[in-house]
Amino acid sequence: MDSLFTLNGKVAIVTGAASGIGQETARLFHSLGARLIVTDIDETGLKTAAAAWEGATPHRHDVASEADWTAVFAAVERDYGQLDILVNNAGIMMAKPFADAGIEILRRQMRINVESVYLGMQGALPPMRAALSKGAATTSIVNIASVYGKVAGAEYAAYSATKGAVRALSKAVASEMALTGVRVNTVMPGPVATNLGARWDPPRDADGHLIPPEEALAAWARMIPMGRLGGTADIAPLVAFLASDAASFITGSEFIADGGYTAV
């Protein structure tokens, strides 16, 4: 029974693996025996992280680029001949009052948060079919969305729209692929202390002054029933479960990890 929770020998792509949830997911996958292809636009950070995962193959990867996805899947075909797991984790979060948010705020996040998931899932199908033809029970796609795709986030209208799109896209593909052995599920983290949060422009107060990131994150923590922000180690085990054969009857589902944020 314990073997259900191993990823031993499975070939896995994790995007956005240079930091945050992606890095912790890749670390955990490696410890569970996965053969890793890790990608990020931050090539230096990715190589530093990947150095700790023996046998991991790092690729500089702009997830909004169709050409970059083609190159990643060509490398998978050349080096492994199959794919068992895809974690679409890379994304950006941009805060802007809706009245002041130009269309490019939406377009940029759509390209990185939604088009990347679309391209990744489409490109994953041929090597996943190869894995199934070689005897894999199922293959797994895990898309990282957000609780802001489920509930409102002040000044995150565009971001919320993209994460809501990831939820719907994941369900649609899961339904279409259900008989093929390709499973698709969504993880929706609540506020997590990662570089994603550190890099966005923090919100402004009523007088238009920027609120420092640490203050914004502390305000979020006060709204979480468990009294703290999530950590990357709170999210990665859920992703690993969905990637494993222990989740072989789970597809088209959504999993929230938010310390109770959306329960109140």
mmCIF file of C-alpha atoms in Angstrom:
data_model
loop_
_atom_site.group_PDB
_atom_site.id
_atom_site.type_symbol
_atom_site.label_atom_id
_atom_site.label_comp_id
_atom_site.label_asym_id
_atom_site.label_seq_id
_atom_site.Cartn_x
_atom_site.Cartn_y
_atom_site.Cartn_z
ATOM 1 C CA MET A 1 0.000 0.000 0.000
ATOM 2 C CA ASP A 2 2.821 2.405 0.841
ATOM 3 C CA SER A 3 4.050 2.145 -2.755
ATOM 4 C CA LEU A 4 1.016 4.161 -3.855
ATOM 5 C CA PHE A 5 2.591 7.246 -2.336
ATOM 6 C CA THR A 6 5.924 6.975 -4.128
ATOM 7 C CA LEU A 7 6.860 8.713 -7.356
ATOM 8 C CA ASN A 8 9.736 6.346 -7.946
ATOM 9 C CA GLY A 9 10.744 6.307 -11.621
ATOM 10 C CA LYS A 10 8.023 8.682 -12.732
ATOM 11 C CA VAL A 11 9.061 11.450 -15.131
ATOM 12 C CA ALA A 12 7.855 14.850 -13.939
ATOM 13 C CA ILE A 13 7.952 18.431 -15.215
ATOM 14 C CA VAL A 14 7.651 21.178 -12.609
ATOM 15 C CA THR A 15 7.459 24.767 -13.889
ATOM 16 C CA GLY A 16 8.457 27.763 -11.795
ATOM 17 C CA ALA A 17 10.859 25.519 -9.893
ATOM 18 C CA ALA A 18 13.484 28.146 -9.039
ATOM 19 C CA SER A 19 11.596 29.310 -5.963
ATOM 20 C CA GLY A 20 8.472 29.074 -3.851
ATOM 21 C CA ILE A 21 5.903 26.316 -4.272
ATOM 22 C CA GLY A 22 7.578 25.057 -7.444
ATOM 23 C CA GLN A 23 10.940 24.635 -5.765
ATOM 24 C CA GLU A 24 9.471 22.830 -2.751
ATOM 25 C CA THR A 25 7.382 20.596 -5.021
ATOM 26 C CA ALA A 26 10.451 19.661 -7.061
ATOM 27 C CA ARG A 27 12.424 18.956 -3.875
ATOM 28 C CA LEU A 28 9.678 16.682 -2.555
ATOM 29 C CA PHE A 29 9.251 14.933 -5.914
ATOM 30 C CA HIS A 30 12.987 14.233 -5.977
ATOM 31 C CA SER A 31 12.869 12.762 -2.474
ATOM 32 C CA LEU A 32 10.002 10.506 -3.614
ATOM 33 C CA GLY A 33 12.042 9.162 -6.526
ATOM 34 C CA ALA A 34 10.777 11.181 -9.502
ATOM 35 C CA ARG A 35 12.974 11.876 -12.496
ATOM 36 C CA LEU A 36 12.798 15.649 -12.749
ATOM 37 C CA ILE A 37 12.629 18.187 -15.551
ATOM 38 C CA VAL A 38 12.531 21.569 -13.798
ATOM 39 C CA THR A 39 11.912 24.850 -15.567
ATOM 40 C CA ASP A 40 11.882 28.559 -14.798
ATOM 41 C CA ILE A 41 12.544 31.870 -16.527
ATOM 42 C CA ASP A 42 15.053 32.563 -13.729
ATOM 43 C CA GLU A 43 17.886 30.470 -15.141
ATOM 44 C CA THR A 44 20.403 31.310 -12.427
ATOM 45 C CA GLY A 45 18.018 30.560 -9.579
ATOM 46 C CA LEU A 46 16.880 27.375 -11.295
ATOM 47 C CA LYS A 47 20.409 26.019 -11.730
ATOM 48 C CA THR A 48 21.179 26.778 -8.078
ATOM 49 C CA ALA A 49 18.061 24.937 -6.917
ATOM 50 C CA ALA A 50 18.484 22.010 -9.312
ATOM 51 C CA ALA A 51 22.045 21.396 -8.140
ATOM 52 C CA ALA A 52 20.548 19.849 -4.987
ATOM 53 C CA TRP A 53 18.443 17.350 -6.952
ATOM 54 C CA GLU A 54 20.713 14.688 -8.411
ATOM 55 C CA GLY A 55 19.765 13.873 -11.993
ATOM 56 C CA ALA A 56 17.361 16.806 -12.391
ATOM 57 C CA THR A 57 17.404 18.497 -15.784
ATOM 58 C CA PRO A 58 16.954 22.307 -15.659
ATOM 59 C CA HIS A 59 15.570 24.289 -18.597
ATOM 60 C CA ARG A 60 15.235 28.052 -18.920
ATOM 61 C CA HIS A 61 11.586 28.373 -19.811
ATOM 62 C CA ASP A 62 9.254 31.286 -20.489
ATOM 63 C CA VAL A 63 5.943 29.504 -19.949
ATOM 64 C CA ALA A 64 4.134 32.064 -22.107
ATOM 65 C CA SER A 65 6.292 31.047 -25.086
ATOM 66 C CA GLU A 66 4.991 28.283 -27.335
ATOM 67 C CA ALA A 67 8.503 27.816 -28.711
ATOM 68 C CA ASP A 68 9.891 27.277 -25.203
ATOM 69 C CA TRP A 69 7.247 24.658 -24.457
ATOM 70 C CA THR A 70 8.096 22.907 -27.716
ATOM 71 C CA ALA A 71 11.751 22.827 -26.707
ATOM 72 C CA VAL A 72 10.955 21.418 -23.250
ATOM 73 C CA PHE A 73 8.796 18.623 -24.655
ATOM 74 C CA ALA A 74 11.397 17.835 -27.318
ATOM 75 C CA ALA A 75 13.925 17.373 -24.522
ATOM 76 C CA VAL A 76 11.495 15.108 -22.644
ATOM 77 C CA GLU A 77 11.008 12.984 -25.753
ATOM 78 C CA ARG A 78 14.755 12.810 -26.392
ATOM 79 C CA ASP A 79 15.840 12.078 -22.821
ATOM 80 C CA TYR A 80 12.945 10.083 -21.371
ATOM 81 C CA GLY A 81 10.502 9.079 -24.098
ATOM 82 C CA GLN A 82 7.519 9.617 -21.824
ATOM 83 C CA LEU A 83 5.961 11.922 -19.220
ATOM 84 C CA ASP A 84 4.033 10.866 -16.110
ATOM 85 C CA ILE A 85 3.477 14.170 -14.297
ATOM 86 C CA LEU A 86 3.149 17.840 -15.229
ATOM 87 C CA VAL A 87 2.877 20.524 -12.557
ATOM 88 C CA ASN A 88 1.851 23.857 -14.059
ATOM 89 C CA ASN A 89 3.039 26.054 -11.204
ATOM 90 C CA ALA A 90 4.661 29.120 -12.808
ATOM 91 C CA GLY A 91 2.611 32.293 -12.512
ATOM 92 C CA ILE A 92 2.531 35.954 -11.579
ATOM 93 C CA MET A 93 0.316 38.032 -9.288
ATOM 94 C CA MET A 94 -0.233 41.724 -9.997
ATOM 95 C CA ALA A 95 -2.228 44.008 -7.699
ATOM 96 C CA LYS A 96 -3.986 47.049 -9.179
ATOM 97 C CA PRO A 97 -7.244 48.855 -8.351
ATOM 98 C CA PHE A 98 -9.649 47.810 -11.071
ATOM 99 C CA ALA A 99 -10.415 51.400 -12.122
ATOM 100 C CA ASP A 100 -6.725 51.957 -12.855
ATOM 101 C CA ALA A 101 -5.853 48.554 -14.270
ATOM 102 C CA GLY A 102 -5.141 48.846 -17.991
ATOM 103 C CA ILE A 103 -5.887 45.904 -20.225
ATOM 104 C CA GLU A 104 -2.212 44.919 -20.282
ATOM 105 C CA ILE A 105 -2.486 44.006 -16.580
ATOM 106 C CA LEU A 106 -5.008 41.360 -17.590
ATOM 107 C CA ARG A 107 -3.243 40.337 -20.789
ATOM 108 C CA ARG A 108 0.133 39.776 -19.132
ATOM 109 C CA GLN A 109 -1.365 37.604 -16.418
ATOM 110 C CA MET A 110 -3.494 35.716 -18.939
ATOM 111 C CA ARG A 111 -0.400 34.881 -20.969
ATOM 112 C CA ILE A 112 1.611 33.648 -17.998
ATOM 113 C CA ASN A 113 -1.133 32.175 -15.806
ATOM 114 C CA VAL A 114 -3.568 30.736 -18.363
ATOM 115 C CA GLU A 115 -1.990 30.370 -21.806
ATOM 116 C CA SER A 116 0.961 28.571 -20.201
ATOM 117 C CA VAL A 117 -1.386 26.006 -18.646
ATOM 118 C CA TYR A 118 -3.156 25.522 -21.979
ATOM 119 C CA LEU A 119 0.129 25.039 -23.838
ATOM 120 C CA GLY A 120 1.572 22.802 -21.155
ATOM 121 C CA MET A 121 -1.427 20.484 -21.032
ATOM 122 C CA GLN A 122 -1.651 20.188 -24.819
ATOM 123 C CA GLY A 123 2.054 19.472 -25.150
ATOM 124 C CA ALA A 124 1.971 16.931 -22.331
ATOM 125 C CA LEU A 125 -0.585 14.663 -23.983
ATOM 126 C CA PRO A 126 1.700 12.823 -26.471
ATOM 127 C CA PRO A 127 4.425 11.922 -23.916
ATOM 128 C CA MET A 128 1.736 11.014 -21.379
ATOM 129 C CA ARG A 129 0.141 8.672 -23.897
ATOM 130 C CA ALA A 130 3.585 7.118 -24.306
ATOM 131 C CA ALA A 131 3.799 6.561 -20.524
ATOM 132 C CA LEU A 132 0.360 4.937 -20.526
ATOM 133 C CA SER A 133 1.320 2.682 -23.426
ATOM 134 C CA LYS A 134 4.311 1.502 -21.378
ATOM 135 C CA GLY A 135 2.129 0.472 -18.467
ATOM 136 C CA ALA A 136 1.541 3.551 -16.333
ATOM 137 C CA ALA A 137 -1.756 3.226 -14.435
ATOM 138 C CA THR A 138 -2.543 6.910 -14.951
ATOM 139 C CA THR A 139 -0.704 10.135 -15.639
ATOM 140 C CA SER A 140 -1.266 13.355 -13.731
ATOM 141 C CA ILE A 141 -1.497 17.064 -14.493
ATOM 142 C CA VAL A 142 -1.685 19.362 -11.475
ATOM 143 C CA ASN A 143 -2.474 23.003 -12.169
ATOM 144 C CA ILE A 144 -1.770 25.569 -9.451
ATOM 145 C CA ALA A 145 -4.608 28.083 -9.263
ATOM 146 C CA SER A 146 -5.492 30.208 -6.207
ATOM 147 C CA VAL A 147 -8.287 30.820 -3.752
ATOM 148 C CA TYR A 148 -8.589 34.146 -5.588
ATOM 149 C CA GLY A 149 -10.032 32.160 -8.458
ATOM 150 C CA LYS A 150 -12.854 31.214 -6.071
ATOM 151 C CA VAL A 151 -13.381 34.256 -3.842
ATOM 152 C CA ALA A 152 -12.866 37.964 -4.368
ATOM 153 C CA GLY A 153 -9.541 39.641 -3.771
ATOM 154 C CA ALA A 154 -9.528 43.437 -3.530
ATOM 155 C CA GLU A 155 -7.329 44.908 -6.277
ATOM 156 C CA TYR A 156 -6.815 41.463 -7.841
ATOM 157 C CA ALA A 157 -9.604 41.440 -10.426
ATOM 158 C CA ALA A 158 -7.320 40.477 -13.312
ATOM 159 C CA TYR A 159 -5.422 37.898 -11.268
ATOM 160 C CA SER A 160 -8.696 36.409 -10.021
ATOM 161 C CA ALA A 161 -9.960 36.192 -13.596
ATOM 162 C CA THR A 162 -6.898 34.202 -14.645
ATOM 163 C CA LYS A 163 -7.091 31.778 -11.749
ATOM 164 C CA GLY A 164 -10.806 31.269 -12.315
ATOM 165 C CA ALA A 165 -9.934 30.456 -15.914
ATOM 166 C CA VAL A 166 -7.390 27.859 -14.762
ATOM 167 C CA ARG A 167 -10.092 26.181 -12.654
ATOM 168 C CA ALA A 168 -12.558 25.967 -15.548
ATOM 169 C CA LEU A 169 -9.911 24.928 -18.067
ATOM 170 C CA SER A 170 -8.698 22.165 -15.768
ATOM 171 C CA LYS A 171 -12.198 20.734 -15.315
ATOM 172 C CA ALA A 172 -12.891 20.820 -19.045
ATOM 173 C CA VAL A 173 -9.671 18.995 -19.927
ATOM 174 C CA ALA A 174 -10.159 16.524 -17.063
ATOM 175 C CA SER A 175 -13.595 15.624 -18.375
ATOM 176 C CA GLU A 176 -12.368 15.209 -21.927
ATOM 177 C CA MET A 177 -9.344 13.122 -20.914
ATOM 178 C CA ALA A 178 -11.025 10.998 -18.226
ATOM 179 C CA LEU A 179 -11.187 7.806 -20.292
ATOM 180 C CA THR A 180 -7.609 8.137 -21.540
ATOM 181 C CA GLY A 181 -5.802 7.764 -18.215
ATOM 182 C CA VAL A 182 -4.719 11.429 -18.100
ATOM 183 C CA ARG A 183 -5.898 12.975 -14.836
ATOM 184 C CA VAL A 184 -6.174 16.752 -14.318
ATOM 185 C CA ASN A 185 -6.663 18.410 -10.926
ATOM 186 C CA THR A 186 -6.293 21.874 -9.467
ATOM 187 C CA VAL A 187 -4.666 23.034 -6.241
ATOM 188 C CA MET A 188 -5.782 26.389 -4.875
ATOM 189 C CA PRO A 189 -3.383 27.782 -2.273
ATOM 190 C CA GLY A 190 -4.428 30.555 0.022
ATOM 191 C CA PRO A 191 -2.015 33.344 0.944
ATOM 192 C CA VAL A 192 1.453 31.805 0.974
ATOM 193 C CA ALA A 193 4.704 33.535 1.868
ATOM 194 C CA THR A 194 6.599 33.019 -1.403
ATOM 195 C CA ASN A 195 8.498 35.092 -3.916
ATOM 196 C CA LEU A 196 5.245 35.436 -5.841
ATOM 197 C CA GLY A 197 3.988 37.604 -3.030
ATOM 198 C CA ALA A 198 7.322 39.365 -2.592
ATOM 199 C CA ARG A 199 7.521 40.457 -6.222
ATOM 200 C CA TRP A 200 4.102 41.975 -6.780
ATOM 201 C CA ASP A 201 3.539 45.677 -6.369
ATOM 202 C CA PRO A 202 2.044 45.925 -2.866
ATOM 203 C CA PRO A 203 -1.353 47.606 -2.459
ATOM 204 C CA ARG A 204 -1.750 51.246 -1.517
ATOM 205 C CA ASP A 205 -3.478 52.831 1.439
ATOM 206 C CA ALA A 206 -6.330 55.351 1.206
ATOM 207 C CA ASP A 207 -3.832 58.165 0.592
ATOM 208 C CA GLY A 208 -2.143 56.329 -2.274
ATOM 209 C CA HIS A 209 0.981 55.343 -0.359
ATOM 210 C CA LEU A 210 2.461 51.915 -1.009
ATOM 211 C CA ILE A 211 1.925 49.426 1.806
ATOM 212 C CA PRO A 212 5.184 47.531 2.434
ATOM 213 C CA PRO A 213 4.979 43.838 1.488
ATOM 214 C CA GLU A 214 5.575 42.687 5.066
ATOM 215 C CA GLU A 215 2.606 44.761 6.251
ATOM 216 C CA ALA A 216 0.387 43.473 3.464
ATOM 217 C CA LEU A 217 1.349 39.867 4.251
ATOM 218 C CA ALA A 218 0.755 40.429 7.980
ATOM 219 C CA ALA A 219 -2.713 41.795 7.217
ATOM 220 C CA TRP A 220 -3.447 38.657 5.201
ATOM 221 C CA ALA A 221 -2.288 36.453 8.094
ATOM 222 C CA ARG A 222 -4.764 38.149 10.429
ATOM 223 C CA MET A 223 -7.606 37.082 8.122
ATOM 224 C CA ILE A 224 -6.646 33.388 8.197
ATOM 225 C CA PRO A 225 -8.388 31.328 10.903
ATOM 226 C CA MET A 226 -5.222 29.293 11.511
ATOM 227 C CA GLY A 227 -3.446 32.583 12.235
ATOM 228 C CA ARG A 228 -0.583 32.321 9.778
ATOM 229 C CA LEU A 229 0.336 32.456 6.135
ATOM 230 C CA GLY A 230 0.857 29.162 4.389
ATOM 231 C CA GLY A 231 4.311 27.861 3.637
ATOM 232 C CA THR A 232 5.499 26.057 0.551
ATOM 233 C CA ALA A 233 5.695 22.853 2.615
ATOM 234 C CA ASP A 234 1.941 23.155 3.216
ATOM 235 C CA ILE A 235 1.240 22.931 -0.515
ATOM 236 C CA ALA A 236 3.831 20.567 -2.023
ATOM 237 C CA PRO A 237 2.609 17.386 -0.250
ATOM 238 C CA LEU A 238 -0.874 17.918 -1.678
ATOM 239 C CA VAL A 239 0.606 18.242 -5.164
ATOM 240 C CA ALA A 240 2.647 15.082 -4.609
ATOM 241 C CA PHE A 241 -0.440 13.154 -3.510
ATOM 242 C CA LEU A 242 -2.326 14.182 -6.656
ATOM 243 C CA ALA A 243 0.680 13.214 -8.775
ATOM 244 C CA SER A 244 0.887 9.761 -7.185
ATOM 245 C CA ASP A 245 -1.028 6.570 -7.901
ATOM 246 C CA ALA A 246 -2.791 7.042 -4.561
ATOM 247 C CA ALA A 247 -4.946 9.596 -6.408
ATOM 248 C CA SER A 248 -5.685 7.324 -9.377
ATOM 249 C CA PHE A 249 -9.482 7.841 -9.090
ATOM 250 C CA ILE A 250 -9.263 11.617 -8.698
ATOM 251 C CA THR A 251 -9.686 13.910 -11.698
ATOM 252 C CA GLY A 252 -11.488 17.174 -12.364
ATOM 253 C CA SER A 253 -11.259 18.050 -8.675
ATOM 254 C CA GLU A 254 -10.166 21.146 -6.808
ATOM 255 C CA PHE A 255 -8.229 21.165 -3.563
ATOM 256 C CA ILE A 256 -7.986 24.201 -1.292
ATOM 257 C CA ALA A 257 -5.077 24.653 1.116
ATOM 258 C CA ASP A 258 -5.647 27.989 2.848
ATOM 259 C CA GLY A 259 -5.747 27.599 6.636
ATOM 260 C CA GLY A 260 -9.490 28.202 6.589
ATOM 261 C CA TYR A 261 -9.322 31.475 4.629
ATOM 262 C CA THR A 262 -12.284 30.610 2.397
ATOM 263 C CA ALA A 263 -14.260 28.917 5.191
ATOM 264 C CA VAL A 264 -15.345 32.186 6.790
#
